[in-house]
């Protein structure tokens, strides 16, 4: 890692494009500049990898978010390395940036994505179950 200096305007921009308390400035820069959608063989495991390892999710599971007021439904697929691939082919290591890319607004992916096969189960529920197993 190498330190860099940035002005307040650039820092504010990075904050506006990051997930609070999750993304570092480096995460935002990587996503914006490098498209953070490298082939699975070259990328680090995504946030859902521990849930896959715990047997609570599996590659190919479909995540869904409904926007009833807009009449929209967004789907995403869990990849083998714990990333979330959205309909346009982009992949994200974290649920919230994936859902933000789909909806255009800041949104809690863990709280809003549900399993297509079990719509009563949110990603947040699965994450809490995994924490209980640890």
Coordinates of C-alpha atoms in Angstrom, one line a residue, residues 13-123:
X13 CA -16.7 12.4 -3.9
X14 CA -15.2 9.1 -2.7
X15 CA -17.5 9.2 0.3
X16 CA -20.6 9.8 -1.9
X17 CA -19.7 6.7 -4.0
X18 CA -18.9 4.4 -1.2
X19 CA -20.9 2.3 1.2
X20 CA -20.6 4.0 4.7
X21 CA -18.7 2.0 7.2
X22 CA -17.9 -0.6 4.6
X23 CA -15.9 0.8 1.7
X24 CA -12.5 2.4 2.1
X25 CA -11.4 5.1 -0.3
X26 CA -9.3 2.5 -2.0
X27 CA -12.4 0.3 -2.5
X28 CA -14.2 3.1 -4.2
X29 CA -11.2 4.1 -6.4
X30 CA -10.7 0.4 -7.4
X31 CA -14.4 0.1 -8.3
X32 CA -14.5 3.3 -10.3
X33 CA -11.1 3.1 -12.0
X34 CA -10.5 -0.7 -12.3
X35 CA -14.2 -1.8 -12.7
X36 CA -13.6 -4.3 -9.8
X37 CA -15.1 -7.0 -11.9
X38 CA -12.0 -9.0 -12.6
X39 CA -12.3 -12.7 -13.6
X40 CA -13.1 -14.9 -10.6
X41 CA -9.7 -16.5 -10.7
X42 CA -8.0 -13.2 -10.1
X43 CA -10.2 -11.6 -7.5
X44 CA -10.5 -11.9 -3.8
X45 CA -13.5 -13.8 -2.3
X46 CA -16.6 -11.7 -2.0
X47 CA -18.5 -10.9 1.2
X48 CA -20.9 -13.9 0.6
X49 CA -18.0 -16.4 0.6
X50 CA -18.3 -17.2 4.3
X51 CA -22.0 -17.9 3.9
X52 CA -21.3 -20.3 1.0
X53 CA -18.6 -22.0 3.1
X54 CA -21.1 -22.3 6.0
X55 CA -23.5 -24.1 3.6
X56 CA -26.1 -21.3 4.0
X57 CA -25.8 -20.1 0.3
X58 CA -24.6 -21.8 -2.8
X59 CA -23.3 -20.6 -6.2
X60 CA -26.2 -20.0 -8.5
X61 CA -28.6 -18.9 -5.8
X62 CA -30.7 -16.0 -7.1
X63 CA -31.2 -12.9 -5.0
X64 CA -34.2 -10.7 -5.6
X65 CA -35.2 -7.1 -4.7
X66 CA -38.7 -5.9 -5.5
X67 CA -39.5 -2.2 -6.0
X68 CA -43.3 -2.3 -5.9
X69 CA -43.9 1.4 -6.3
X70 CA -41.8 1.4 -9.5
X71 CA -43.0 -2.0 -10.6
X72 CA -39.5 -3.3 -10.9
X73 CA -37.8 -6.5 -9.8
X74 CA -34.1 -6.9 -9.7
X75 CA -32.3 -10.2 -9.7
X76 CA -28.7 -11.1 -9.0
X77 CA -26.8 -14.4 -8.8
X78 CA -24.4 -15.5 -6.1
X79 CA -21.1 -16.6 -7.7
X80 CA -18.9 -19.5 -6.4
X81 CA -16.4 -17.0 -4.9
X82 CA -19.1 -15.1 -3.0
X83 CA -19.6 -12.2 -5.4
X84 CA -23.0 -10.9 -6.6
X85 CA -23.5 -10.7 -10.4
X86 CA -26.2 -8.4 -11.6
X87 CA -28.3 -8.6 -14.8
X88 CA -25.9 -6.5 -16.9
X89 CA -23.0 -8.9 -16.1
X90 CA -21.2 -6.7 -13.6
X91 CA -20.1 -8.4 -10.4
X92 CA -19.7 -6.9 -7.0
X93 CA -17.9 -8.2 -3.9
X94 CA -20.6 -6.7 -1.6
X95 CA -24.4 -6.7 -1.7
X96 CA -25.1 -3.0 -1.2
X97 CA -23.0 -1.7 -4.1
X98 CA -24.6 -4.4 -6.3
X99 CA -28.1 -3.3 -5.3
X100 CA -27.2 0.3 -5.7
X101 CA -26.1 -0.4 -9.3
X102 CA -29.5 -1.9 -9.9
X103 CA -31.7 0.7 -8.2
X104 CA -29.6 3.8 -8.6
X105 CA -29.9 4.7 -4.9
X106 CA -28.0 4.0 -1.7
X107 CA -29.6 0.8 -0.3
X108 CA -28.8 -1.9 2.2
X109 CA -28.2 -5.0 0.1
X110 CA -28.2 -7.3 3.1
X111 CA -31.5 -6.0 4.3
X112 CA -33.2 -5.8 0.9
X113 CA -32.1 -8.8 -1.1
X114 CA -34.1 -12.0 -0.5
X115 CA -33.6 -15.5 -1.8
X116 CA -35.8 -16.1 -4.9
X117 CA -36.5 -19.7 -3.7
X118 CA -37.3 -18.5 -0.1
X119 CA -38.5 -14.9 -0.4
X120 CA -39.1 -14.7 3.4
X121 CA -35.3 -15.1 3.9
X122 CA -33.2 -11.9 3.6
X123 CA -29.4 -11.9 3.2

